[in-house]
Every structure is written in C-alpha cells, then in structure tokens.
Amino acid sequence: EAQVTQNPRYLITVTGKKLTVTCSQNMNHEYMSWYRQDPGLGLRQIYYSMNVEVTDKGDVPEGYKVSRKEKRNFPLILESPSPNQTSLYFCASSTPDRGRNTEAFFGQGTRLTVV
Amino acid sequence: AQSVAQPEDQVNVAEGNPLTVKCTYSVSGNPYLFWYVQYPNRGLQFLLKYITGDNLVKGSYGFEAEFNKSQTSFHLKKPSALVSDSALYFCAVRDTSGGSYIPTFGRGTSLIVHP
C-alpha cells in the first residue's frame, strides 16, 4: 500500500529539548516536504526536498532543520523547540511525473506541543 | 512564484443543496491544480486534480471542479451536499514552468453542511 508514515503521531515536549519527527514514504517519490498547519493560517511549507541531498527552505523554515540522506526518508529536526512551534505537522511526497501521477501523498500528521 | 487563494474561511450549506468552494491561483506557466480534503484528526486526502484537457474534472465522493484559465480559478463543486462532506478543504497549485515542483496550498475552507 502506497503511504507516507510519520512518527510519532503525538508528542509533548519541553522547551529546548531537541526532537526529531520521522517521515518515510514507500512510493520512490523524488519530492518530499514538511508543512505545519495552524488555525487560520492553513498549511505553510517549512522545508522541501527535490531529491537526495537536495533540500531548500519553504515559507517558514526558522527553527527547523531537515535532511535527505535517503530517498525514502525526510526527518524534521527541531534543535531547540519553542512554544511557538506547537502545531500540527504534515509530511508529504510527490513525483515530478508530467503525466497523471502528480498529486501529493500526505502522512497522518504529528501533533506537537511544546511547553 | 506560485500562489493560491481561498477567499472564504467557511462555507455553510444545507444538506441536499449544491455547494461551491472557491479557489483562485497565480502561476508563471501552466498550472497543475488540486483539491484535498481533511477530516477531523486526519491527514489530507486527495480529491481531484486538473492537469490538462477537459476543464471539468470529476473526483472522489461526487465532487467536481472546473478549471477556468481566463479567471484563474478552480472552484470545487458538488450538486447535492451531504452532512458527511463537512470537512476542511484545501486547494493547491503547482507551476509546470519550472522552479519548485512542490505544491503551494491555500489556507483552507471549512465546509459545514447542515442537516
């Protein structure tokens, strides 16, 4: 089954304690991205990756890091989380296929609370 | 740069009535356009997409959308709304002219269908 898997689904942490949210896809997609979803602000892109070892900032990259060492994995790293990073996070993957298979596949989301 | 606007934060409709959720976009080249739906505590699910060809696109759950190039719009429609259609709907655009192949999402429109 084609899927994007995020872990954990829920996380409560304290300010300053480094954390990593993992994301893995089994569709051999080149493109992967991270979004955060906040009430009234919709989905905002944090970082994206066009392929292995190629990453770039999205609209709200401050306070986040990513890496793309393997095609299937795209972890989101918060080196020193702060309360304003409390949010719902989504990982997505897609392909550059110019034919029919262009939609993004989303993970189930990670609800992060930083206290 | 690519962008998408969903001008309504919320749409209310009575069950059985037709519904429209509006979306306008801006791209440099030709667009790929998408609609996604998010049910409470779930990830985003793909509904339908416009790539090329027929301007009227049919998707899941009886939804359809009409691509209008002159008005740069891609409104989501359904002839007869169901209470179970109540959810958050996101429009997304991807510019096919180069640059980022990662889609940009609108802020989302909350659809509420009243019994």
mmCIF file of C-alpha atoms in Angstrom, chain B:
data_model
loop_
_atom_site.group_PDB
_atom_site.id
_atom_site.type_symbol
_atom_site.label_atom_id
_atom_site.label_comp_id
_atom_site.label_asym_id
_atom_site.label_seq_id
_atom_site.Cartn_x
_atom_site.Cartn_y
_atom_site.Cartn_z
ATOM 1 C CA ALA B 1 6.166 32.346 -7.920
ATOM 2 C CA GLN B 2 3.046 30.312 -7.411
ATOM 3 C CA SER B 3 0.220 31.137 -5.055
ATOM 4 C CA VAL B 4 -3.340 30.135 -4.352
ATOM 5 C CA ALA B 5 -6.179 31.916 -2.604
ATOM 6 C CA GLN B 6 -9.286 30.537 -0.968
ATOM 7 C CA PRO B 7 -11.361 33.634 -0.298
ATOM 8 C CA GLU B 8 -13.817 32.015 2.114
ATOM 9 C CA ASP B 9 -12.779 30.754 5.538
ATOM 10 C CA GLN B 10 -16.099 28.972 5.909
ATOM 11 C CA VAL B 11 -18.925 27.858 3.642
ATOM 12 C CA ASN B 12 -22.303 26.859 5.043
ATOM 13 C CA VAL B 13 -24.808 24.891 3.014
ATOM 14 C CA ALA B 14 -27.914 22.860 3.709
ATOM 15 C CA GLU B 15 -27.876 19.157 3.016
ATOM 16 C CA GLY B 16 -29.147 18.422 -0.479
ATOM 17 C CA ASN B 17 -28.213 21.829 -1.830
ATOM 18 C CA PRO B 18 -25.372 22.399 -4.280
ATOM 19 C CA LEU B 19 -22.064 23.559 -2.850
ATOM 20 C CA THR B 20 -19.169 25.586 -4.206
ATOM 21 C CA VAL B 21 -15.796 26.146 -2.567
ATOM 22 C CA LYS B 22 -13.795 28.821 -4.336
ATOM 23 C CA CYS B 23 -10.139 28.814 -5.342
ATOM 24 C CA THR B 24 -8.061 31.173 -7.456
ATOM 25 C CA TYR B 25 -4.418 30.755 -8.345
ATOM 26 C CA SER B 26 -1.401 32.515 -9.756
ATOM 27 C CA VAL B 27 1.449 30.857 -11.658
ATOM 28 C CA SER B 28 4.033 31.841 -14.251
ATOM 29 C CA GLY B 29 3.342 28.972 -16.605
ATOM 30 C CA ASN B 30 0.612 26.413 -16.832
ATOM 31 C CA PRO B 31 -0.836 25.069 -13.593
ATOM 32 C CA TYR B 32 -1.454 21.713 -12.110
ATOM 33 C CA LEU B 33 -4.362 22.206 -9.714
ATOM 34 C CA PHE B 34 -5.516 20.010 -6.863
ATOM 35 C CA TRP B 35 -8.186 19.741 -4.222
ATOM 36 C CA TYR B 36 -7.640 17.939 -0.947
ATOM 37 C CA VAL B 37 -9.973 17.249 1.957
ATOM 38 C CA GLN B 38 -9.103 16.940 5.619
ATOM 39 C CA TYR B 39 -11.473 15.282 8.059
ATOM 40 C CA PRO B 40 -11.004 15.949 11.792
ATOM 41 C CA ASN B 41 -7.839 14.391 13.214
ATOM 42 C CA ARG B 42 -6.833 13.032 9.823
ATOM 43 C CA GLY B 43 -4.270 13.820 7.179
ATOM 44 C CA LEU B 44 -5.094 15.383 3.834
ATOM 45 C CA GLN B 45 -6.741 13.180 1.256
ATOM 46 C CA PHE B 46 -6.543 13.802 -2.456
ATOM 47 C CA LEU B 47 -9.904 14.588 -4.106
ATOM 48 C CA LEU B 48 -9.190 15.547 -7.704
ATOM 49 C CA LYS B 49 -6.759 17.300 -9.996
ATOM 50 C CA TYR B 50 -6.528 19.225 -13.228
ATOM 51 C CA ILE B 51 -3.503 18.504 -15.385
ATOM 52 C CA THR B 52 -4.645 19.181 -18.917
ATOM 53 C CA GLY B 53 -7.576 18.516 -21.192
ATOM 54 C CA ASP B 54 -11.198 18.800 -20.182
ATOM 55 C CA ASN B 55 -11.836 21.800 -17.965
ATOM 56 C CA LEU B 56 -14.379 19.909 -15.862
ATOM 57 C CA VAL B 57 -12.673 17.387 -13.632
ATOM 58 C CA LYS B 58 -14.512 14.731 -11.669
ATOM 59 C CA GLY B 59 -13.113 13.290 -8.471
ATOM 60 C CA SER B 60 -13.906 11.284 -5.386
ATOM 61 C CA TYR B 61 -17.167 11.349 -3.401
ATOM 62 C CA GLY B 62 -19.126 13.067 -6.200
ATOM 63 C CA PHE B 63 -17.003 16.209 -6.227
ATOM 64 C CA GLU B 64 -16.012 18.021 -9.375
ATOM 65 C CA ALA B 65 -14.055 21.157 -10.195
ATOM 66 C CA GLU B 66 -13.958 23.479 -13.156
ATOM 67 C CA PHE B 67 -10.727 24.939 -14.451
ATOM 68 C CA ASN B 68 -11.195 28.453 -15.808
ATOM 69 C CA LYS B 69 -7.994 29.800 -17.303
ATOM 70 C CA SER B 70 -9.279 33.305 -18.007
ATOM 71 C CA GLN B 71 -10.434 33.743 -14.420
ATOM 72 C CA THR B 72 -7.516 31.710 -12.990
ATOM 73 C CA SER B 73 -9.978 29.757 -10.904
ATOM 74 C CA PHE B 74 -10.529 26.164 -9.936
ATOM 75 C CA HIS B 75 -13.732 26.068 -7.878
ATOM 76 C CA LEU B 76 -14.806 22.843 -6.195
ATOM 77 C CA LYS B 77 -18.444 21.846 -6.647
ATOM 78 C CA LYS B 78 -20.916 19.179 -5.720
ATOM 79 C CA PRO B 79 -24.526 19.042 -6.935
ATOM 80 C CA SER B 80 -26.012 17.793 -3.665
ATOM 81 C CA ALA B 81 -24.182 18.219 -0.346
ATOM 82 C CA LEU B 82 -24.117 15.597 2.393
ATOM 83 C CA VAL B 83 -23.584 16.175 6.107
ATOM 84 C CA SER B 84 -20.596 13.840 5.815
ATOM 85 C CA ASP B 85 -18.969 16.313 3.388
ATOM 86 C CA SER B 86 -18.338 18.634 6.335
ATOM 87 C CA ALA B 87 -14.560 18.999 6.471
ATOM 88 C CA LEU B 88 -11.677 21.318 5.707
ATOM 89 C CA TYR B 89 -10.887 21.704 2.005
ATOM 90 C CA PHE B 90 -7.577 22.800 0.557
ATOM 91 C CA CYS B 91 -6.820 23.965 -2.946
ATOM 92 C CA ALA B 92 -3.239 23.605 -4.212
ATOM 93 C CA VAL B 93 -1.306 24.668 -7.288
ATOM 94 C CA ARG B 94 1.914 23.559 -8.903
ATOM 95 C CA ASP B 95 3.580 25.610 -11.605
ATOM 96 C CA THR B 96 4.678 23.456 -14.530
ATOM 97 C CA SER B 97 7.050 26.062 -15.932
ATOM 98 C CA GLY B 98 9.994 25.108 -13.749
ATOM 99 C CA GLY B 99 11.245 26.009 -10.327
ATOM 100 C CA SER B 100 9.695 24.293 -7.386
ATOM 101 C CA TYR B 101 7.674 21.204 -8.129
ATOM 102 C CA ILE B 102 6.272 21.221 -4.642
ATOM 103 C CA PRO B 103 2.630 22.365 -4.477
ATOM 104 C CA THR B 104 1.538 25.527 -2.709
ATOM 105 C CA PHE B 105 -1.612 25.249 -0.632
ATOM 106 C CA GLY B 106 -4.336 27.712 0.158
ATOM 107 C CA ARG B 107 -5.390 28.488 3.728
ATOM 108 C CA GLY B 108 -8.279 26.087 3.588
ATOM 109 C CA THR B 109 -12.050 26.488 3.624
ATOM 110 C CA SER B 110 -14.182 24.892 6.291
ATOM 111 C CA LEU B 111 -17.305 23.394 4.739
ATOM 112 C CA ILE B 112 -20.238 22.931 7.086
ATOM 113 C CA VAL B 113 -23.249 21.050 5.776
ATOM 114 C CA HIS B 114 -26.348 21.453 7.939
ATOM 115 C CA PRO B 115 -28.923 18.673 8.192
#
